């Protein structure tokens, strides 16, 4: 079977068949109650996309019009998009090559330069913890709202011993495909204050529901038969028919409700999160012990490693080398400061604004850690990478 970074990466054959079974009509209500209890929050809003959840959180904070929101200078376009949808302005903070998150000192410097920063979003990139203790203390001192984006890091425990999602004023979850909690699509906004207003929800279209429903089975077929060309043909056909869910589709200003089926899948993923994290960390340990330190980002204790990052010269050539062995990793997180690269032109980002993030984006490769790669495959993958590095 071919190995992918994405394409149903979080669905085994058993989980795929379970995803096709009927779900209860109150699954979304149960998930909302579960999150509210687990995170001891005042309000929980379930959405169809994470960007909608981020937009909702920022709107609920009722920041002054035109306020800036500090975000990671190495991030996904949907975060940038959500800030703007909330009527606010993104302020990108650069990162260090040795850390995919911004530091407390970088945040302090940014607030000094731009005093209209009123909120901060941290993202614990690839499941590597941000320096939460210092950032939180600074936010409290400066009366800044702190929001945790947990798309990569649900289940993370900070060095302080606190669970990610319980530290700030709000937390956004992504239940999108390939995320740490994968329900094909979905998100959740958790607030630690009473809601300012009741959002107006729009129903998800039947086409989007069908895309999400068949996604686990379609991607299972692709993975199982890709080496026999059947999977390649099936993948091509689904793309032509536009029957694969588009993670970047939708306007974050339009808040859509979370279908019960996605809520049930999210609940299952949350229930199995400890085992999933243990597996990811085991696979990451293989990479960390097998590959040269010079191409690795320094390990941070407790990292979840939703993907394992490497910084190499000519990353596209490494991707092509692995592709010859049936290993498809050509969708790195992230290939631009605001990724995907093709979306960065729709932002106000200018070259040189975040030089360290630009360097990382130009050299980034991600290795898979999901449930569909086992120990033997990870060892073989690491060996292939070492072969290429020694050329």
Short mmCIF file of N, CA and C in Angstrom, two decimals, residues 172 188 217:
data_model
loop_
_atom_site.label_atom_id
_atom_site.label_comp_id
_atom_site.label_asym_id
_atom_site.label_seq_id
_atom_site.Cartn_x
_atom_site.Cartn_y
_atom_site.Cartn_z
N UNK A 172 -9.88 27.27 19.56
CA UNK A 172 -10.52 26.82 18.32
C UNK A 172 -10.00 25.43 17.97
N UNK A 188 -14.73 23.71 16.26
CA UNK A 188 -15.43 24.08 17.49
C UNK A 188 -14.77 25.31 18.08
N UNK A 217 -14.10 6.29 2.72
CA UNK A 217 -14.09 5.12 1.85
C UNK A 217 -13.34 5.40 0.55
#
